[in-house]
mmCIF file of C-alpha atoms in Angstrom:
data_model
loop_
_atom_site.group_PDB
_atom_site.id
_atom_site.type_symbol
_atom_site.label_atom_id
_atom_site.label_comp_id
_atom_site.label_asym_id
_atom_site.label_seq_id
_atom_site.Cartn_x
_atom_site.Cartn_y
_atom_site.Cartn_z
ATOM 1 C CA MET L 1 -29.235 72.993 -11.560
ATOM 2 C CA ALA L 2 -27.889 74.591 -8.407
ATOM 3 C CA ILE L 3 -25.378 73.210 -5.940
ATOM 4 C CA VAL L 4 -26.933 72.381 -2.580
ATOM 5 C CA GLY L 5 -23.655 71.338 -0.999
ATOM 6 C CA ILE L 6 -20.201 69.957 -1.555
ATOM 7 C CA GLY L 7 -18.146 67.663 0.635
ATOM 8 C CA VAL L 8 -14.667 66.214 0.590
ATOM 9 C CA ASP L 9 -12.946 63.771 2.909
ATOM 10 C CA VAL L 10 -9.510 62.159 3.113
ATOM 11 C CA VAL L 11 -8.831 58.932 5.028
ATOM 12 C CA ASP L 12 -5.343 57.833 6.083
ATOM 13 C CA LEU L 13 -5.247 54.100 5.308
ATOM 14 C CA SER L 14 -2.972 53.093 8.193
ATOM 15 C CA ARG L 15 -5.030 54.998 10.772
ATOM 16 C CA PHE L 16 -8.242 53.592 9.326
ATOM 17 C CA ALA L 17 -6.846 50.027 9.464
ATOM 18 C CA ALA L 18 -5.821 50.564 13.095
ATOM 19 C CA SER L 19 -9.322 51.826 13.953
ATOM 20 C CA LEU L 20 -10.936 48.759 12.364
ATOM 21 C CA GLU L 21 -8.551 46.498 14.256
ATOM 22 C CA ARG L 22 -8.988 48.300 17.576
ATOM 23 C CA THR L 23 -12.806 48.343 17.344
ATOM 24 C CA PRO L 24 -14.082 45.072 15.801
ATOM 25 C CA THR L 25 -17.703 46.284 15.606
ATOM 26 C CA LEU L 26 -16.744 49.407 13.639
ATOM 27 C CA ARG L 27 -16.882 47.615 10.282
ATOM 28 C CA GLN L 28 -20.509 46.542 10.839
ATOM 29 C CA ARG L 29 -21.485 49.990 12.140
ATOM 30 C CA LEU L 30 -20.018 51.891 9.173
ATOM 31 C CA PHE L 31 -20.744 49.584 6.259
ATOM 32 C CA THR L 32 -23.577 47.579 4.750
ATOM 33 C CA PRO L 33 -23.030 43.797 4.607
ATOM 34 C CA ALA L 34 -22.040 44.050 0.927
ATOM 35 C CA GLU L 35 -19.482 46.781 1.654
ATOM 36 C CA ALA L 36 -18.055 45.199 4.823
ATOM 37 C CA GLU L 37 -16.320 42.378 2.956
ATOM 38 C CA LEU L 38 -14.307 44.675 0.671
ATOM 39 C CA PRO L 39 -10.532 45.228 0.977
ATOM 40 C CA LEU L 40 -9.164 48.025 3.161
ATOM 41 C CA GLU L 41 -8.583 50.526 0.323
ATOM 42 C CA SER L 42 -12.183 50.158 -0.854
ATOM 43 C CA LEU L 43 -13.524 50.485 2.697
ATOM 44 C CA ALA L 44 -11.497 53.645 3.264
ATOM 45 C CA GLY L 45 -12.772 55.115 -0.002
ATOM 46 C CA ARG L 46 -16.346 54.299 0.925
ATOM 47 C CA PHE L 47 -15.938 55.806 4.382
ATOM 48 C CA ALA L 48 -14.503 58.979 2.821
ATOM 49 C CA ALA L 49 -17.482 59.036 0.421
ATOM 50 C CA LYS L 50 -19.991 58.714 3.263
ATOM 51 C CA GLU L 51 -18.256 61.490 5.209
ATOM 52 C CA ALA L 52 -18.201 63.701 2.103
ATOM 53 C CA LEU L 53 -21.916 63.145 1.485
ATOM 54 C CA ALA L 54 -22.744 63.936 5.116
ATOM 55 C CA LYS L 55 -20.786 67.195 4.763
ATOM 56 C CA ALA L 56 -22.541 68.047 1.492
ATOM 57 C CA MET L 57 -25.876 67.525 3.261
ATOM 58 C CA GLY L 58 -24.893 69.709 6.220
ATOM 59 C CA ALA L 59 -24.157 66.772 8.568
ATOM 60 C CA PRO L 60 -27.793 65.988 9.376
ATOM 61 C CA SER L 61 -28.604 64.078 12.530
ATOM 62 C CA GLY L 62 -30.693 60.925 12.583
ATOM 63 C CA LEU L 63 -28.868 59.131 9.785
ATOM 64 C CA SER L 64 -26.953 55.869 9.990
ATOM 65 C CA TRP L 65 -23.688 55.219 8.168
ATOM 66 C CA GLN L 66 -25.466 52.302 6.525
ATOM 67 C CA ASP L 67 -28.055 54.704 5.061
ATOM 68 C CA PHE L 68 -25.373 55.656 2.495
ATOM 69 C CA GLU L 69 -24.194 52.649 0.483
ATOM 70 C CA VAL L 70 -21.566 53.066 -2.225
ATOM 71 C CA VAL L 71 -22.210 50.876 -5.265
ATOM 72 C CA HIS L 72 -21.037 51.004 -8.885
ATOM 73 C CA ASP L 73 -23.092 51.791 -11.956
ATOM 74 C CA GLY L 74 -22.924 49.730 -15.146
ATOM 75 C CA GLN L 75 -19.776 51.609 -16.222
ATOM 76 C CA GLY L 76 -17.943 51.009 -12.927
ATOM 77 C CA ALA L 77 -18.386 54.562 -11.615
ATOM 78 C CA PRO L 78 -19.212 54.897 -7.910
ATOM 79 C CA ARG L 79 -22.633 56.157 -6.873
ATOM 80 C CA PHE L 80 -24.762 56.170 -3.734
ATOM 81 C CA GLU L 81 -27.684 53.923 -3.015
ATOM 82 C CA LEU L 82 -29.712 55.514 -0.223
ATOM 83 C CA HIS L 83 -31.490 53.558 2.520
ATOM 84 C CA GLY L 84 -33.324 54.221 5.774
ATOM 85 C CA ALA L 85 -33.791 57.909 6.552
ATOM 86 C CA ALA L 86 -31.429 59.136 3.812
ATOM 87 C CA PRO L 87 -33.918 59.334 0.896
ATOM 88 C CA GLU L 88 -36.284 61.472 2.968
ATOM 89 C CA ARG L 89 -33.486 63.795 4.097
ATOM 90 C CA VAL L 90 -32.171 64.133 0.521
ATOM 91 C CA ALA L 91 -35.677 64.981 -0.697
ATOM 92 C CA ALA L 92 -36.166 67.511 2.110
ATOM 93 C CA LEU L 93 -32.979 69.286 1.023
ATOM 94 C CA GLY L 94 -34.204 69.328 -2.583
ATOM 95 C CA ILE L 95 -31.267 67.228 -3.773
ATOM 96 C CA GLU L 96 -31.935 65.622 -7.146
ATOM 97 C CA THR L 97 -28.437 64.535 -8.197
ATOM 98 C CA ILE L 98 -25.423 63.397 -6.168
ATOM 99 C CA HIS L 99 -22.059 63.308 -7.941
ATOM 100 C CA LEU L 100 -19.369 61.124 -6.351
ATOM 101 C CA SER L 101 -15.686 60.672 -7.082
ATOM 102 C CA ILE L 102 -13.416 58.350 -5.078
ATOM 103 C CA SER L 103 -9.665 57.865 -5.367
ATOM 104 C CA HIS L 104 -7.164 55.911 -3.311
ATOM 105 C CA ASP L 105 -3.494 55.022 -3.376
ATOM 106 C CA THR L 106 -1.121 53.323 -0.964
ATOM 107 C CA ILE L 107 -1.462 55.981 1.739
ATOM 108 C CA VAL L 108 -4.854 57.724 1.525
ATOM 109 C CA ALA L 109 -8.360 57.471 0.150
ATOM 110 C CA THR L 110 -10.199 60.614 -0.957
ATOM 111 C CA ALA L 111 -13.803 61.271 -1.903
ATOM 112 C CA PHE L 112 -15.545 64.316 -3.311
ATOM 113 C CA VAL L 113 -19.322 64.842 -3.450
ATOM 114 C CA VAL L 114 -21.421 67.497 -5.159
ATOM 115 C CA ALA L 115 -25.147 67.569 -4.339
ATOM 116 C CA GLU L 116 -27.391 69.397 -6.820
ATOM 117 C CA CYS L 117 -31.040 70.393 -6.910
#
């Protein structure tokens, strides 16, 4: 296995909450319907994860935020479910495995992604 890209992102919870409040349509633009109903800390973590994956992929154009959905596996670990144009872009980059770690506390949410081929 070789690393195709890595990405990390940090989201300030208070700034993120203010953005969601200021722009009511932002929640629907950034998140799938299943994600949109989650509490603020989970939303911030998912946004950080989506940003980190975009960075690991080289910030490709033509993708929607909803193309990257964060779900949990049977053990509770976060992983991506890819929709829309994302699977094709991942395949074009030769990515076979995407590792995701998310953490949040009272102030920030952080996500780290490693994409491997």
